[in-house]
mmCIF file of C-alpha atoms (C1' of nucleotides) in Angstrom:
data_model
loop_
_atom_site.group_PDB
_atom_site.id
_atom_site.type_symbol
_atom_site.label_atom_id
_atom_site.label_comp_id
_atom_site.label_asym_id
_atom_site.label_seq_id
_atom_site.Cartn_x
_atom_site.Cartn_y
_atom_site.Cartn_z
ATOM 1 C CA UNK A 1 12.139 -23.225 18.919
ATOM 2 C CA UNK A 2 8.876 -23.335 17.004
ATOM 3 C CA UNK A 3 7.318 -20.341 15.357
ATOM 4 C CA UNK A 4 4.711 -19.907 18.089
ATOM 5 C CA UNK A 5 7.287 -19.349 20.758
ATOM 6 C CA UNK A 6 9.296 -17.015 18.544
ATOM 7 C CA UNK A 7 6.142 -15.084 17.863
ATOM 8 C CA UNK A 8 5.507 -14.709 21.575
ATOM 9 C CA UNK A 9 9.046 -13.758 22.419
ATOM 10 C CA UNK A 10 9.453 -11.232 19.627
ATOM 11 C CA UNK A 11 5.913 -9.914 19.633
ATOM 12 C CA UNK A 12 5.762 -10.469 15.886
ATOM 13 C CA UNK A 13 2.810 -12.367 14.406
ATOM 14 C CA UNK A 14 3.725 -15.797 13.069
ATOM 15 C CA UNK A 15 2.475 -14.689 9.675
ATOM 16 C CA UNK A 16 4.949 -11.856 9.673
ATOM 17 C CA UNK A 17 7.791 -14.148 10.629
ATOM 18 C CA UNK A 18 6.940 -16.491 7.769
ATOM 19 C CA UNK A 19 6.802 -13.492 5.504
ATOM 20 C CA UNK A 20 10.234 -12.382 6.658
ATOM 21 C CA UNK A 21 11.545 -15.807 5.804
ATOM 22 C CA UNK A 22 9.876 -15.534 2.436
ATOM 23 C CA UNK A 23 11.770 -12.360 1.643
ATOM 24 C CA UNK A 24 14.984 -13.788 3.070
ATOM 25 C CA UNK A 25 15.338 -11.633 6.146
ATOM 26 C CA UNK A 26 15.667 -14.749 8.286
ATOM 27 C CA UNK A 27 16.461 -18.298 7.309
ATOM 28 C CA UNK A 28 15.465 -20.650 10.088
ATOM 29 C CA UNK A 29 16.439 -24.276 9.834
ATOM 30 C CA UNK A 30 13.884 -27.024 9.523
ATOM 31 C CA UNK A 31 13.083 -29.829 11.905
ATOM 32 C CA UNK A 32 12.453 -33.317 10.556
ATOM 33 C CA UNK A 33 8.706 -32.812 10.745
ATOM 34 C CA UNK A 34 8.958 -29.815 8.467
ATOM 35 C CA UNK A 35 8.471 -27.258 11.229
ATOM 36 C CA UNK A 36 10.687 -24.206 11.243
ATOM 37 C CA UNK A 37 13.421 -24.555 13.860
ATOM 38 C CA UNK A 38 14.557 -21.146 15.064
ATOM 39 C CA UNK A 39 17.904 -20.639 16.722
ATOM 40 C CA UNK A 40 18.652 -17.929 19.229
ATOM 41 C CA UNK A 41 20.335 -15.951 16.491
ATOM 42 C CA UNK A 42 17.122 -15.985 14.473
ATOM 43 C CA UNK A 43 15.294 -14.697 17.495
ATOM 44 C CA UNK A 44 17.772 -11.856 17.793
ATOM 45 C CA UNK A 45 17.433 -10.950 14.170
ATOM 46 C CA UNK A 46 13.678 -10.906 14.473
ATOM 47 C CA UNK A 47 13.849 -8.754 17.587
ATOM 48 C CA UNK A 48 16.141 -6.432 15.701
ATOM 49 C CA UNK A 49 13.709 -6.330 12.808
ATOM 50 C CA UNK A 50 10.784 -5.670 15.092
ATOM 51 C CA UNK A 51 12.513 -2.685 16.624
ATOM 52 C CA UNK A 52 13.718 -1.284 13.346
ATOM 53 C CA UNK A 53 10.241 -1.609 11.866
ATOM 54 C CA UNK A 54 8.802 0.074 14.948
ATOM 55 C CA UNK A 55 11.089 2.987 14.219
ATOM 56 C CA UNK A 56 9.556 3.133 10.796
ATOM 57 C CA UNK A 57 12.455 1.809 8.746
ATOM 58 C CA UNK A 58 11.327 0.189 5.536
ATOM 59 C CA UNK A 59 11.952 -3.481 4.960
ATOM 60 C CA UNK A 60 14.775 -2.627 2.581
ATOM 61 C CA UNK A 61 16.315 -0.339 5.184
ATOM 62 C CA UNK A 62 16.000 -3.182 7.633
ATOM 63 C CA UNK A 63 17.795 -5.478 5.258
ATOM 64 C CA UNK A 64 20.639 -3.004 5.049
ATOM 65 C CA UNK A 65 20.710 -2.426 8.790
ATOM 66 C CA UNK A 66 20.733 -6.136 9.397
ATOM 67 C CA UNK A 67 23.652 -6.554 7.040
ATOM 68 C CA UNK A 68 25.505 -3.784 8.844
ATOM 69 C CA UNK A 69 24.584 -5.338 12.152
ATOM 70 C CA UNK A 70 26.149 -8.603 11.073
ATOM 71 C CA UNK A 71 29.184 -6.954 9.572
ATOM 72 C CA UNK A 72 31.794 -6.421 12.265
ATOM 73 C CA UNK A 73 33.832 -4.369 9.787
ATOM 74 C CA UNK A 74 31.096 -1.812 9.228
ATOM 75 C CA UNK A 75 31.641 1.899 9.567
ATOM 76 C CA UNK A 76 29.182 3.412 11.962
ATOM 77 C CA UNK A 77 28.955 6.362 9.564
ATOM 78 C CA UNK A 78 26.948 4.208 7.195
ATOM 79 C CA UNK A 79 24.449 3.393 9.882
ATOM 80 C CA UNK A 80 24.244 6.980 10.987
ATOM 81 C CA UNK A 81 23.684 8.167 7.425
ATOM 82 C CA UNK A 82 20.831 5.754 6.933
ATOM 83 C CA UNK A 83 19.266 6.723 10.229
ATOM 84 C CA UNK A 84 19.635 10.384 9.481
ATOM 85 C CA UNK A 85 18.026 10.035 6.116
ATOM 86 C CA UNK A 86 15.165 8.235 7.741
ATOM 87 C CA UNK A 87 14.938 10.933 10.363
ATOM 88 C CA UNK A 88 14.484 13.508 7.636
ATOM 89 C CA UNK A 89 11.811 11.423 5.998
ATOM 90 C CA UNK A 90 9.996 11.279 9.315
ATOM 91 C CA UNK A 91 10.316 15.020 9.727
ATOM 92 C CA UNK A 92 8.860 15.554 6.292
ATOM 93 C CA UNK A 93 5.969 13.292 7.084
ATOM 94 C CA UNK A 94 5.300 15.033 10.368
ATOM 95 C CA UNK A 95 5.366 18.414 8.665
ATOM 96 C CA UNK A 96 2.940 17.212 6.048
ATOM 97 C CA UNK A 97 0.582 15.776 8.624
ATOM 98 C CA UNK A 98 0.743 18.925 10.675
ATOM 99 C CA UNK A 99 -0.173 21.004 7.683
ATOM 100 C CA UNK A 100 -3.131 18.712 6.977
ATOM 101 C CA UNK A 101 -4.064 18.844 10.607
ATOM 102 C CA UNK A 102 -4.068 22.627 10.676
ATOM 103 C CA UNK A 103 -6.346 22.910 7.671
ATOM 104 C CA UNK A 104 -8.661 20.220 8.904
ATOM 105 C CA UNK A 105 -8.823 21.591 12.438
ATOM 106 C CA UNK A 106 -9.718 24.968 11.066
ATOM 107 C CA UNK A 107 -12.513 23.501 8.985
ATOM 108 C CA UNK A 108 -13.834 21.363 11.792
ATOM 109 C CA UNK A 109 -13.871 24.396 14.008
ATOM 110 C CA UNK A 110 -15.757 26.402 11.410
ATOM 111 C CA UNK A 111 -18.461 23.796 10.912
ATOM 112 C CA UNK A 112 -21.270 24.138 13.405
ATOM 113 C CA UNK A 113 -22.177 20.472 12.964
ATOM 114 C CA UNK A 114 -25.902 20.507 13.460
ATOM 115 C CA UNK A 115 -28.872 19.232 11.490
ATOM 116 C CA UNK A 116 -28.601 21.891 8.811
ATOM 117 C CA UNK A 117 -26.836 21.180 5.540
ATOM 118 C CA UNK A 118 -24.505 24.133 5.230
ATOM 119 C CA UNK A 119 -21.006 23.049 5.909
ATOM 120 C CA UNK A 120 -17.752 24.928 5.395
ATOM 121 C CA UNK A 121 -15.854 21.668 5.246
ATOM 122 C CA UNK A 122 -17.654 20.577 2.108
ATOM 123 C CA UNK A 123 -17.553 24.154 0.923
ATOM 124 C CA UNK A 124 -13.812 24.225 1.116
ATOM 125 C CA UNK A 125 -13.367 20.835 -0.494
ATOM 126 C CA UNK A 126 -15.470 22.019 -3.407
ATOM 127 C CA UNK A 127 -13.616 25.281 -3.702
ATOM 128 C CA UNK A 128 -12.916 26.039 -7.331
ATOM 129 C CA UNK A 129 -16.052 24.207 -8.256
ATOM 130 C CA UNK A 130 -18.881 26.479 -9.340
ATOM 131 C CA UNK A 131 -21.292 24.201 -7.651
ATOM 132 C CA UNK B 1 -13.464 17.572 -22.137
ATOM 133 C CA UNK B 2 -10.881 14.837 -22.603
ATOM 134 C CA UNK B 3 -8.966 13.252 -19.791
ATOM 135 C CA UNK B 4 -5.799 15.208 -20.518
ATOM 136 C CA UNK B 5 -7.451 18.534 -19.918
ATOM 137 C CA UNK B 6 -9.186 17.258 -16.792
ATOM 138 C CA UNK B 7 -5.854 16.004 -15.570
ATOM 139 C CA UNK B 8 -4.307 19.422 -16.109
ATOM 140 C CA UNK B 9 -7.151 21.314 -14.524
ATOM 141 C CA UNK B 10 -7.478 19.086 -11.463
ATOM 142 C CA UNK B 11 -3.813 18.305 -11.048
ATOM 143 C CA UNK B 12 -4.679 14.610 -10.857
ATOM 144 C CA UNK B 13 -2.780 12.151 -13.069
ATOM 145 C CA UNK B 14 -4.884 10.670 -15.858
ATOM 146 C CA UNK B 15 -4.187 7.240 -14.413
ATOM 147 C CA UNK B 16 -5.725 8.286 -11.142
ATOM 148 C CA UNK B 17 -8.796 9.666 -12.846
ATOM 149 C CA UNK B 18 -9.303 6.410 -14.711
ATOM 150 C CA UNK B 19 -8.871 4.597 -11.447
ATOM 151 C CA UNK B 20 -11.500 6.792 -9.823
ATOM 152 C CA UNK B 21 -13.873 5.889 -12.606
ATOM 153 C CA UNK B 22 -13.014 2.253 -12.083
ATOM 154 C CA UNK B 23 -14.084 2.415 -8.464
ATOM 155 C CA UNK B 24 -17.138 4.480 -9.335
ATOM 156 C CA UNK B 25 -16.167 7.777 -7.821
ATOM 157 C CA UNK B 26 -16.847 9.506 -11.106
ATOM 158 C CA UNK B 27 -18.798 8.326 -14.131
ATOM 159 C CA UNK B 28 -17.884 10.412 -17.141
ATOM 160 C CA UNK B 29 -19.852 9.935 -20.332
ATOM 161 C CA UNK B 30 -18.253 8.583 -23.473
ATOM 162 C CA UNK B 31 -17.757 10.256 -26.802
ATOM 163 C CA UNK B 32 -18.422 8.327 -29.984
ATOM 164 C CA UNK B 33 -14.766 7.569 -30.419
ATOM 165 C CA UNK B 34 -14.685 5.866 -27.032
ATOM 166 C CA UNK B 35 -12.886 8.713 -25.295
ATOM 167 C CA UNK B 36 -14.127 9.742 -21.881
ATOM 168 C CA UNK B 37 -16.182 12.932 -22.089
ATOM 169 C CA UNK B 38 -16.043 14.838 -18.820
ATOM 170 C CA UNK B 39 -18.640 17.415 -17.882
ATOM 171 C CA UNK B 40 -18.006 20.369 -15.605
ATOM 172 C CA UNK B 41 -19.661 18.457 -12.793
ATOM 173 C CA UNK B 42 -17.130 15.643 -13.186
ATOM 174 C CA UNK B 43 -14.387 18.196 -12.984
ATOM 175 C CA UNK B 44 -15.852 19.531 -9.747
ATOM 176 C CA UNK B 45 -16.103 16.099 -8.243
ATOM 177 C CA UNK B 46 -12.504 15.372 -9.159
ATOM 178 C CA UNK B 47 -11.361 18.668 -7.695
ATOM 179 C CA UNK B 48 -13.265 17.793 -4.555
ATOM 180 C CA UNK B 49 -11.632 14.383 -4.465
ATOM 181 C CA UNK B 50 -8.200 15.847 -4.967
ATOM 182 C CA UNK B 51 -8.610 18.182 -2.045
ATOM 183 C CA UNK B 52 -10.104 15.579 0.234
ATOM 184 C CA UNK B 53 -7.270 13.178 -0.595
ATOM 185 C CA UNK B 54 -4.755 15.942 0.039
ATOM 186 C CA UNK B 55 -6.252 16.257 3.502
ATOM 187 C CA UNK B 56 -5.553 12.590 3.978
ATOM 188 C CA UNK B 57 -9.084 11.242 3.799
ATOM 189 C CA UNK B 58 -9.207 7.663 2.603
ATOM 190 C CA UNK B 59 -10.960 6.807 -0.610
ATOM 191 C CA UNK B 60 -13.894 5.424 1.336
ATOM 192 C CA UNK B 61 -14.105 8.623 3.366
ATOM 193 C CA UNK B 62 -14.046 10.503 0.093
ATOM 194 C CA UNK B 63 -16.903 8.423 -1.203
ATOM 195 C CA UNK B 64 -18.917 9.311 1.878
ATOM 196 C CA UNK B 65 -17.976 12.981 1.697
ATOM 197 C CA UNK B 66 -18.896 13.086 -1.960
ATOM 198 C CA UNK B 67 -22.269 11.565 -1.189
ATOM 199 C CA UNK B 68 -22.812 14.162 1.516
ATOM 200 C CA UNK B 69 -21.642 16.863 -0.847
ATOM 201 C CA UNK B 70 -24.241 15.836 -3.358
ATOM 202 C CA UNK B 71 -26.965 15.450 -0.778
ATOM 203 C CA UNK B 72 -28.633 18.792 -0.184
ATOM 204 C CA UNK B 73 -30.514 17.263 2.761
ATOM 205 C CA UNK B 74 -27.339 16.308 4.635
ATOM 206 C CA UNK B 75 -26.762 17.283 8.223
ATOM 207 C CA UNK B 76 -23.492 19.096 8.617
ATOM 208 C CA UNK B 77 -23.011 17.136 11.851
ATOM 209 C CA UNK B 78 -22.270 14.039 9.786
ATOM 210 C CA UNK B 79 -19.556 15.807 7.894
ATOM 211 C CA UNK B 80 -18.117 17.282 11.028
ATOM 212 C CA UNK B 81 -18.074 13.896 12.745
ATOM 213 C CA UNK B 82 -16.203 12.326 9.872
ATOM 214 C CA UNK B 83 -13.710 15.168 9.765
ATOM 215 C CA UNK B 84 -13.207 15.035 13.494
ATOM 216 C CA UNK B 85 -12.588 11.326 13.449
ATOM 217 C CA UNK B 86 -10.037 11.866 10.733
ATOM 218 C CA UNK B 87 -8.471 14.666 12.740
ATOM 219 C CA UNK B 88 -7.975 12.275 15.627
ATOM 220 C CA UNK B 89 -6.430 9.712 13.341
ATOM 221 C CA UNK B 90 -4.006 12.347 12.107
ATOM 222 C CA UNK B 91 -3.183 13.327 15.667
ATOM 223 C CA UNK B 92 -2.470 9.719 16.521
ATOM 224 C CA UNK B 93 -0.214 9.387 13.542
ATOM 225 C CA UNK B 94 1.648 12.558 14.379
ATOM 226 C CA UNK B 95 2.129 11.410 17.956
ATOM 227 C CA UNK B 96 3.460 8.069 16.780
ATOM 228 C CA UNK B 97 5.850 9.683 14.350
ATOM 229 C CA UNK B 98 7.049 12.112 16.975
ATOM 230 C CA UNK B 99 7.778 9.282 19.334
ATOM 231 C CA UNK B 100 9.734 7.495 16.610
ATOM 232 C CA UNK B 101 11.482 10.697 15.778
ATOM 233 C CA UNK B 102 12.545 11.255 19.370
ATOM 234 C CA UNK B 103 14.029 7.800 19.716
ATOM 235 C CA UNK B 104 15.745 7.965 16.386
ATOM 236 C CA UNK B 105 17.094 11.478 16.924
ATOM 237 C CA UNK B 106 18.539 10.348 20.217
ATOM 238 C CA UNK B 107 20.246 7.399 18.595
ATOM 239 C CA UNK B 108 21.557 9.437 15.699
ATOM 240 C CA UNK B 109 22.937 11.934 18.137
ATOM 241 C CA UNK B 110 24.650 9.219 20.133
ATOM 242 C CA UNK B 111 26.326 7.630 17.133
ATOM 243 C CA UNK B 112 29.618 9.261 16.310
ATOM 244 C CA UNK B 113 29.350 8.092 12.711
ATOM 245 C CA UNK B 114 32.954 7.530 11.790
ATOM 246 C CA UNK B 115 34.915 4.659 10.295
ATOM 247 C CA UNK B 116 34.768 2.549 13.412
ATOM 248 C CA UNK B 117 32.158 -0.162 13.797
ATOM 249 C CA UNK B 118 30.723 0.601 17.221
ATOM 250 C CA UNK B 119 27.316 2.056 16.828
ATOM 251 C CA UNK B 120 24.694 2.734 19.489
ATOM 252 C CA UNK B 121 21.991 2.683 16.850
ATOM 253 C CA UNK B 122 22.615 -0.944 16.025
ATOM 254 C CA UNK B 123 23.213 -1.578 19.678
ATOM 255 C CA UNK B 124 19.797 -0.330 20.579
ATOM 256 C CA UNK B 125 18.073 -2.172 17.769
ATOM 257 C CA UNK B 126 19.645 -5.368 19.007
ATOM 258 C CA UNK B 127 18.739 -4.681 22.608
ATOM 259 C CA UNK B 128 17.456 -7.824 24.213
ATOM 260 C CA UNK B 129 19.586 -9.817 21.862
ATOM 261 C CA UNK B 130 22.720 -11.225 23.429
ATOM 262 C CA UNK B 131 24.302 -10.634 20.130
ATOM 263 C "C1'" DC C 1 -2.859 10.332 -49.255
ATOM 264 C "C1'" DC C 2 0.395 9.055 -45.962
ATOM 265 C "C1'" DT C 3 2.972 9.557 -42.085
ATOM 266 C "C1'" DT C 4 4.277 11.297 -37.669
ATOM 267 C "C1'" DG C 5 3.330 12.300 -33.065
ATOM 268 C "C1'" DA C 6 0.349 13.297 -29.404
ATOM 269 C "C1'" DC C 7 -3.473 11.573 -27.112
ATOM 270 C "C1'" DC C 8 -6.656 8.197 -26.043
ATOM 271 C "C1'" DT C 9 -8.187 3.202 -24.991
ATOM 272 C "C1'" DT C 10 -7.907 -1.405 -22.267
ATOM 273 C "C1'" DC C 11 -5.623 -4.793 -19.659
ATOM 274 C "C1'" DC C 12 -2.113 -6.824 -16.809
ATOM 275 C "C1'" DA C 13 1.202 -6.551 -13.313
ATOM 276 C "C1'" DG C 14 3.564 -4.529 -9.541
ATOM 277 C "C1'" DT C 15 4.321 -1.530 -5.433
ATOM 278 C "C1'" DA C 16 4.719 -2.195 0.674
ATOM 279 C "C1'" DG C 17 4.010 -5.082 4.202
ATOM 280 C "C1'" DC C 18 1.551 -7.761 5.638
ATOM 281 C "C1'" DT C 19 -3.177 -10.400 6.792
ATOM 282 C "C1'" DG C 20 -6.936 -13.809 6.322
ATOM 283 C "C1'" DG C 21 -8.449 -18.131 5.116
ATOM 284 C "C1'" DA C 22 -8.549 -22.859 3.233
ATOM 285 C "C1'" DA C 23 -6.765 -27.506 3.127
ATOM 286 C "C1'" DG C 24 -4.084 -30.595 5.245
ATOM 287 C "C1'" DC C 25 -0.260 -32.782 8.183
ATOM 288 C "C1'" DA C 26 1.928 -33.198 13.208
ATOM 289 C "C1'" DC C 27 1.772 -33.507 17.932
ATOM 290 C "C1'" DT C 28 -0.263 -33.918 22.688
ATOM 291 C "C1'" DA C 29 -3.594 -35.374 25.968
ATOM 292 C "C1'" DT C 30 -7.373 -38.061 27.125
ATOM 293 C "C1'" DA D 1 -9.317 -43.308 18.641
ATOM 294 C "C1'" DT D 2 -10.230 -38.688 18.947
ATOM 295 C "C1'" DA D 3 -10.220 -33.910 19.888
ATOM 296 C "C1'" DG D 4 -7.760 -29.801 19.920
ATOM 297 C "C1'" DT D 5 -3.968 -27.130 19.076
ATOM 298 C "C1'" DG D 6 -0.110 -25.898 16.253
ATOM 299 C "C1'" DC D 7 2.300 -26.290 12.260
ATOM 300 C "C1'" DT D 8 2.647 -26.353 6.945
ATOM 301 C "C1'" DT D 9 1.752 -24.293 2.095
ATOM 302 C "C1'" DC D 10 -0.674 -21.605 -1.124
ATOM 303 C "C1'" DC D 11 -3.776 -18.186 -2.810
ATOM 304 C "C1'" DA D 12 -6.162 -13.956 -2.413
ATOM 305 C "C1'" DG D 13 -6.847 -9.392 -0.750
ATOM 306 C "C1'" DC D 14 -5.880 -4.967 1.421
ATOM 307 C "C1'" DT D 15 -4.685 0.826 -0.068
ATOM 308 C "C1'" DA D 16 -4.260 3.833 -3.727
ATOM 309 C "C1'" DC D 17 -2.350 4.034 -7.135
ATOM 310 C "C1'" DT D 18 1.602 3.541 -11.029
ATOM 311 C "C1'" DG D 19 4.053 1.626 -15.063
ATOM 312 C "C1'" DG D 20 4.004 -0.443 -19.314
ATOM 313 C "C1'" DA D 21 2.434 -2.910 -23.465
ATOM 314 C "C1'" DA D 22 -0.513 -3.097 -27.466
ATOM 315 C "C1'" DG D 23 -3.376 -0.721 -30.130
ATOM 316 C "C1'" DG D 24 -7.147 2.817 -31.802
ATOM 317 C "C1'" DT D 25 -7.883 8.159 -32.965
ATOM 318 C "C1'" DC D 26 -7.018 12.621 -34.342
ATOM 319 C "C1'" DA D 27 -4.756 16.911 -36.226
ATOM 320 C "C1'" DA D 28 -0.936 18.733 -38.802
ATOM 321 C "C1'" DG D 29 2.571 18.625 -42.319
ATOM 322 C "C1'" DG D 30 4.726 17.042 -46.705
#
DNA sequence: CCTTGACCTTCCAGTAGCTGGAAGCACTAT
DNA sequence: ATAGTGCTTCCAGCTACTGGAAGGTCAAGG
């Protein structure tokens, strides 16, 4: 299977797939013409990676998950721990964004947004500044 | 005012302040010894930048906001539009994270997380893969 | 006067995770 | 033979910093 087909079937850009090879997440074989020759197992790994990335796992997390995935001796507790940690990170991020959102929404609401220059948004950003 | 004091008073790392000078967000004067000499107005700009960044505005947004801040002829509508656009971006991000969170929470919940290898988290990530 | 230590300077490199583009070979169809 | 697509490698760039090395400057203490 050439990279184009893999790209189509996984939904990952070819560039990304090459990059994943570069950082040793997949190691496709090579055809005689120098083209990458992907096996089904490579396709599965890439699908796996695509999903894990879509869930927001970092590349390094993905590497770990992939290793666990390939390790039939793994303890599911390890996977769960990693996922849970990531879940907390997501929660933190959501909380942070929501706090930003609240402040910003308040400011946007307060700004009349017309052709005059006075603007509570800028006012708030400059708070603490004398001018 | 030297960079150390500015750093303390704005809460921004000195490195960041130098970086902001590098990309022309602030242009402090120089003392004879080559040290950066910040005026009050630089401090205000940096405070402004710190707050805008804390609200998640990109550096380029900050540049625009700063220009509007300094422009007494501005129309507040421009500021409001920028803020609103950013608000939408934040909403999108929150929605995306919440969707991730839901999926992940479900998987975490489903995984018993013990010393056995079977793990619905890995199972789901591999979905579509035969193995 | 000299040294120590804190503070400042510049410059280079690296972070995460790709993405774009150039130059050039391989393959397919006409 | 040629055109067009797909593949290859390599280099650079993106965001917004951050870390570290090598070295100049300044104030205080002995």
